[in-house]
Backbone as ProteinMPNN parsed JSONL, in Angstrom:
{"seq_chain_A": "XXXXXXXXXXXXXXXXXXXXXXXXXXXXXXXXXXXXXXXXXXXXXXXXXXXXXXXXXXXXXXXXXXXXXXXXXXXXXXXXXXXXXXXXXXXXXXXXXXXXXXXX", "coords_chain_A": {"N_chain_A": [[23.43, -24.16, -10.187], [22.049, -22.221, -8.456], [23.012, -19.837, -9.346], [21.17, -19.125, -11.163], [18.344, -19.812, -10.233], [19.131, -18.013, -7.758], [18.844, -15.337, -8.882], [16.227, -15.901, -11.058], [13.806, -16.104, -9.091], [15.237, -13.738, -7.809], [14.095, -11.733, -9.454], [11.159, -12.287, -9.036], [10.778, -11.147, -6.643], [11.396, -8.782, -5.768], [10.135, -7.624, -7.607], [7.597, -8.279, -6.739], [8.412, -6.889, -3.984], [8.829, -4.072, -4.961], [5.862, -3.688, -5.874], [4.849, -3.983, -3.285], [5.337, -1.437, -2.256], [5.08, 0.649, -4.138], [2.278, 0.004, -3.599], [1.885, 0.564, -0.398], [3.633, 2.848, 0.309], [2.885, 5.464, -2.248], [0.694, 4.723, -2.053], [-1.099, 3.87, -4.516], [-3.507, 2.31, -5.067], [-4.85, 1.972, -6.382], [-3.801, -0.682, -8.019], [-4.096, -2.816, -7.53], [-6.48, -4.954, -8.628], [-9.115, -5.801, -9.015], [-10.37, -3.879, -7.502], [-12.315, -1.136, -6.485], [-12.701, 1.292, -5.886], [-13.863, 2.303, -3.45], [-13.98, 2.964, -1.182], [-13.125, 4.753, 2.099], [-11.214, 6.917, 2.908], [-9.647, 5.751, 4.766], [-9.687, 3.776, 5.651], [-8.912, 3.121, 2.919], [-6.622, 3.183, 3.003], [-5.948, 0.735, 4.781], [-6.708, -1.343, 3.786], [-4.563, -1.024, 1.334], [-2.648, -1.35, 3.815], [-2.75, -4.38, 4.081], [-2.369, -5.136, 1.771], [0.368, -4.891, 0.377], [1.508, -6.343, 2.61], [0.435, -9.391, 2.366], [2.741, -9.273, 0.363], [4.635, -8.709, 0.825], [5.318, -11.293, 2.661], [5.311, -13.038, 0.434], [6.926, -12.204, -1.35], [9.15, -12.826, 0.871], [9.16, -15.354, 1.187], [9.479, -16.547, -1.021], [12.299, -16.246, -0.987], [13.145, -17.797, 1.203], [13.706, -20.318, -1.935], [15.749, -19.33, -2.545], [17.734, -19.383, -0.469], [17.422, -22.074, 0.058], [18.497, -23.153, -2.471], [21.166, -22.106, -2.268], [22.044, -23.381, 0.305], [20.753, -24.769, 0.483], [19.165, -25.941, 3.197], [16.888, -25.777, 4.146], [14.28, -27.356, 4.543], [12.019, -28.632, 2.056], [11.329, -26.537, 0.468], [10.024, -25.246, -1.846], [6.914, -26.836, -1.451], [7.352, -25.115, 1.754], [6.554, -21.928, 0.763], [5.161, -21.985, -0.781], [2.341, -22.972, 1.265], [2.661, -20.304, 2.621], [2.28, -17.861, 1.287], [-0.109, -19.298, 0.094], [-1.461, -18.553, 2.963], [-1.074, -16.451, 3.144], [-2.891, -15.235, 1.631], [-4.597, -16.095, 1.254], [-5.923, -15.19, 4.196], [-5.97, -12.672, 3.204], [-7.362, -12.731, 1.256], [-10.065, -13.382, 2.885], [-10.537, -11.004, 5.032], [-11.036, -9.01, 3.073], [-12.868, -10.074, 1.25], [-16.158, -9.52, 0.733], [-16.988, -8.643, 2.831], [-18.454, -5.387, 4.181], [-17.745, -1.72, 4.883], [-16.852, -0.229, 7.582], [-19.515, 1.239, 9.875], [-20.314, 4.533, 9.826]], "CA_chain_A": [[22.058, -24.185, -10.806], [21.888, -21.419, -7.351], [22.494, -18.251, -9.821], [19.776, -19.744, -11.748], [17.364, -19.897, -9.206], [18.76, -16.219, -7.813], [18.17, -13.983, -10.851], [14.801, -15.462, -11.764], [13.677, -15.118, -8.128], [14.703, -12.633, -7.333], [13.538, -11.151, -10.311], [9.985, -11.742, -9.019], [10.926, -11.492, -5.629], [12.112, -7.856, -6.646], [8.847, -7.384, -8.534], [6.912, -8.204, -5.148], [8.586, -5.455, -3.306], [8.536, -2.871, -5.828], [4.918, -3.54, -5.828], [4.598, -3.199, -2.036], [5.878, -0.008, -2.155], [4.104, 1.275, -4.565], [1.149, 0.184, -3.413], [1.429, 1.574, 0.122], [4.188, 4.045, -0.161], [2.209, 5.784, -2.981], [-1.073, 5.668, -2.017], [-1.561, 3.461, -5.175], [-3.826, 1.266, -4.401], [-5.726, 1.455, -8.015], [-2.697, -1.264, -8.186], [-4.539, -3.896, -6.273], [-6.752, -6.194, -8.614], [-10.435, -6.235, -7.965], [-10.573, -2.901, -6.357], [-12.821, -0.26, -7.465], [-11.989, 3.054, -5.502], [-15.064, 2.797, -3.147], [-14.081, 2.6, 0.202], [-13.238, 5.685, 2.728], [-9.914, 6.707, 2.518], [-8.596, 5.399, 5.744], [-10.153, 2.289, 4.859], [-8.471, 2.524, 1.489], [-5.403, 3.144, 3.755], [-5.353, -0.549, 5.415], [-6.565, -2.773, 2.191], [-3.46, -1.13, 1.251], [-1.272, -2.119, 3.923], [-2.926, -5.072, 3.455], [-1.923, -5.937, 0.427], [1.7, -4.536, 1.058], [1.793, -7.29, 3.893], [0.463, -10.259, 1.904], [3.199, -9.002, -1.131], [6.41, -9.292, 1.149], [5.096, -12.37, 2.72], [4.912, -13.434, -0.812], [8.795, -12.206, -1.709], [10.182, -13.662, 1.95], [8.583, -17.067, 1.177], [10.389, -16.789, -1.908], [13.619, -16.481, -0.881], [13.289, -19.57, 1.22], [13.989, -20.793, -2.64], [17.331, -18.742, -2.665], [18.648, -19.715, 0.769], [17.417, -23.026, -0.183], [19.324, -22.965, -3.715], [22.749, -21.928, -2.401], [22.569, -24.041, 1.068], [20.004, -27.123, 0.665], [19.459, -26.171, 4.166], [15.44, -25.35, 3.683], [13.788, -28.34, 3.949], [10.882, -29.246, 1.24], [11.18, -24.546, 0.406], [8.636, -25.138, -2.137], [5.833, -26.381, -0.254], [6.638, -23.592, 2.623], [6.479, -21.513, 0.547], [3.644, -22.543, -1.594], [2.256, -22.722, 2.073], [2.799, -19.228, 3.299], [1.855, -17.303, 0.762], [-1.223, -19.745, 0.151], [-2.039, -19.003, 3.98], [-1.226, -15.156, 3.64], [-3.604, -14.482, 0.187], [-6.307, -16.751, 2.339], [-6.813, -14.136, 5.059], [-6.008, -11.522, 2.83], [-8.498, -12.492, 0.921], [-11.271, -13.572, 3.876], [-10.768, -10.423, 4.915], [-11.324, -8.426, 2.018], [-13.938, -10.762, -0.209], [-17.253, -9.161, 0.759], [-16.743, -7.403, 4.385], [-19.321, -4.291, 3.929], [-18.022, -1.107, 5.672], [-17.714, -0.309, 9.085], [-20.633, 1.933, 9.5], [-19.676, 5.655, 11.105]], "C_chain_A": [[21.865, -22.804, -9.652], [21.806, -20.11, -8.151], [21.516, -18.261, -11.05], [18.778, -19.152, -11.178], [17.583, -18.357, -8.631], [18.335, -15.091, -8.373], [16.867, -14.334, -11.096], [14.145, -15.77, -10.725], [13.837, -14.16, -7.637], [14.844, -11.098, -8.054], [11.794, -11.049, -9.418], [10.096, -11.337, -7.219], [11.113, -10.028, -5.196], [10.637, -6.602, -6.975], [7.818, -6.866, -7.125], [6.404, -6.841, -4.366], [8.392, -4.703, -3.661], [6.66, -2.658, -5.574], [4.004, -2.994, -4.817], [4.115, -2.319, -1.829], [5.535, 0.594, -2.762], [2.229, 1.364, -4.3], [0.864, 0.898, -1.962], [2.196, 3.009, 0.259], [3.44, 5.322, -0.933], [1.068, 5.745, -2.986], [-1.018, 4.404, -3.939], [-2.553, 2.502, -5.5], [-5.114, 0.313, -6.08], [-4.678, 0.319, -8.673], [-3.016, -2.769, -7.992], [-5.901, -4.2, -7.17], [-8.206, -6.231, -7.569], [-11.471, -4.487, -7.377], [-11.304, -1.228, -7.818], [-13.794, 1.781, -6.923], [-13.799, 3.491, -4.485], [-15.071, 3.231, -1.629], [-13.251, 3.87, 0.281], [-11.925, 6.143, 2.884], [-8.961, 6.354, 3.977], [-8.558, 3.822, 6.004], [-9.54, 1.307, 4.155], [-6.507, 2.053, 2.207], [-5.086, 1.773, 4.276], [-5.391, -1.291, 4.068], [-5.008, -2.436, 1.841], [-1.738, -1.47, 1.829], [-1.828, -3.445, 3.724], [-2.298, -6.223, 2.935], [-0.451, -6.148, 0.386], [2.205, -6.146, 1.737], [1.889, -8.676, 3.38], [2.056, -10.58, 0.256], [4.684, -9.337, -0.402], [5.949, -10.764, 1.627], [5.769, -13.348, 1.656], [6.991, -13.189, -1.269], [9.733, -13.22, -0.78], [9.818, -15.248, 1.122], [9.796, -17.723, -0.239], [11.546, -16.807, -1.905], [13.966, -17.776, -0.391], [13.955, -20.305, 0.063], [15.402, -20.636, -3.266], [18.184, -19.762, -1.72], [18.305, -21.397, 0.516], [19.068, -24.088, -1.385], [20.995, -23.1, -3.538], [23.583, -23.097, -0.814], [22.596, -24.665, 0.366], [19.582, -27.373, 2.042], [17.755, -25.924, 5.203], [15.052, -26.854, 3.136], [12.456, -28.745, 3.07], [11.071, -27.093, 0.768], [9.722, -24.802, -0.501], [7.275, -25.522, -1.502], [5.886, -25.425, 0.721], [6.746, -22.767, 1.968], [4.691, -21.504, -0.362], [2.289, -22.252, 0.357], [2.144, -21.626, 2.567], [2.078, -18.302, 2.353], [-0.265, -17.759, 0.213], [-1.987, -19.604, 1.093], [-2.434, -17.388, 3.814], [-2.529, -14.632, 2.525], [-5.033, -15.083, 0.785], [-6.628, -15.463, 3.562], [-6.335, -13.143, 4.445], [-7.362, -11.173, 1.604], [-10.811, -12.987, 1.242], [-11.301, -12.39, 4.734], [-11.634, -9.467, 4.24], [-12.303, -8.49, 1.196], [-15.513, -10.592, 0.85], [-17.693, -8.676, 2.164], [-17.005, -6.165, 3.431], [-18.076, -2.984, 4.772], [-17.691, -1.15, 6.294], [-18.307, 1.318, 8.934], [-19.766, 3.26, 10.199], [-18.67, 6.294, 10.339]], "O_chain_A": [[21.244, -22.001, -10.349], [20.902, -19.305, -7.927], [21.261, -17.275, -11.742], [18.336, -18.066, -11.551], [16.714, -17.502, -8.803], [17.548, -14.168, -8.166], [16.111, -13.401, -11.368], [13.063, -15.916, -11.294], [12.962, -13.54, -7.033], [15.297, -10.009, -7.701], [11.279, -9.952, -9.201], [8.979, -11.329, -6.702], [10.963, -9.96, -3.976], [10.349, -5.435, -6.708], [7.461, -5.773, -6.687], [5.387, -6.184, -4.148], [7.621, -4.037, -2.972], [6.219, -1.593, -5.143], [3.06, -2.208, -4.9], [2.988, -2.07, -1.401], [5.445, 1.687, -2.203], [1.355, 2.183, -4.583], [-0.074, 1.694, -1.913], [1.601, 4.085, 0.312], [3.362, 6.319, -0.215], [0.326, 6.452, -3.667], [-0.27, 5.241, -4.444], [-2.232, 1.782, -6.446], [-5.64, -0.725, -6.48], [-4.652, 0.344, -9.903], [-2.271, -3.709, -8.271], [-6.835, -3.692, -6.55], [-8.442, -6.457, -6.382], [-12.627, -4.209, -7.059], [-11.07, -0.725, -8.917], [-14.609, 2.647, -7.241], [-14.575, 4.428, -4.67], [-16.02, 3.744, -1.035], [-12.695, 4.318, -0.722], [-11.323, 5.091, 3.1], [-7.786, 6.684, 4.135], [-7.71, 3.022, 6.399], [-9.404, 0.084, 4.184], [-5.672, 1.173, 1.997], [-3.882, 1.517, 4.258], [-4.436, -1.723, 3.422], [-4.179, -3.334, 1.988], [-0.632, -1.666, 1.325], [-1.133, -3.91, 2.821], [-1.929, -7.362, 3.221], [0.035, -7.279, 0.361], [3.119, -6.857, 1.318], [2.9, -9.337, 3.616], [2.254, -11.551, -0.474], [5.601, -10.004, -0.883], [6.288, -11.596, 0.786], [6.576, -14.235, 1.935], [7.915, -13.994, -1.384], [10.592, -14.02, -1.15], [10.641, -15.968, 0.558], [10.511, -18.715, -0.377], [12.084, -17.402, -2.839], [14.653, -18.638, -0.939], [14.843, -21.055, 0.47], [16.016, -21.337, -4.071], [18.998, -20.623, -2.052], [19.251, -22.066, 0.934], [19.936, -24.946, -1.227], [21.812, -23.756, -4.184], [24.746, -23.477, -0.674], [23.482, -25.177, -0.318], [19.505, -28.54, 2.428], [17.567, -25.912, 6.42], [15.265, -27.405, 2.056], [11.712, -29.39, 3.81], [10.16, -26.678, 1.485], [8.594, -24.623, -0.04], [6.548, -24.634, -1.057], [4.872, -24.748, 0.89], [7.513, -22.117, 2.678], [3.557, -21.031, -0.294], [1.516, -21.294, 0.372], [1.183, -21.722, 3.33], [1.014, -17.931, 2.85], [-1.231, -17.011, 0.061], [-3.114, -20.084, 0.967], [-3.533, -16.927, 4.122], [-3.05, -13.543, 2.765], [-6.171, -14.617, 0.746], [-7.741, -14.937, 3.585], [-6.127, -12.287, 5.304], [-7.975, -10.171, 1.237], [-11.884, -12.977, 0.638], [-12.263, -12.529, 5.488], [-12.738, -9.127, 4.665], [-12.73, -7.561, 0.511], [-15.861, -11.501, 1.603], [-18.861, -8.36, 2.393], [-16.367, -5.834, 2.432], [-17.324, -3.668, 5.465], [-17.715, -2.345, 6.587], [-17.868, 2.249, 8.259], [-18.79, 3.103, 10.932], [-17.966, 7.166, 10.849]]}, "name": "protein", "num_of_chains": 1, "seq": "XXXXXXXXXXXXXXXXXXXXXXXXXXXXXXXXXXXXXXXXXXXXXXXXXXXXXXXXXXXXXXXXXXXXXXXXXXXXXXXXXXXXXXXXXXXXXXXXXXXXXXXX"}
């Protein structure tokens, strides 16, 4: 069963890392759902960094499930992954929802 979990979660992890790379390195912030292109370039770069960070945290948290599948050493990997991803997404939403662009 560990191989199946590794393949399935590996695809999800790879997709998260690919999106993080595309958003951060290629400046493809239009991949971020709900972004309408109204930020100045420096804020857009900050948005790209933050979105990439959330995706990297999600990939790392998903990796806990694979580690547990092979070793059984991670207590409650599903709960830990869920809390880590929810915390990262919550932080991102708190930071970017309803916040007006900085003046100046």
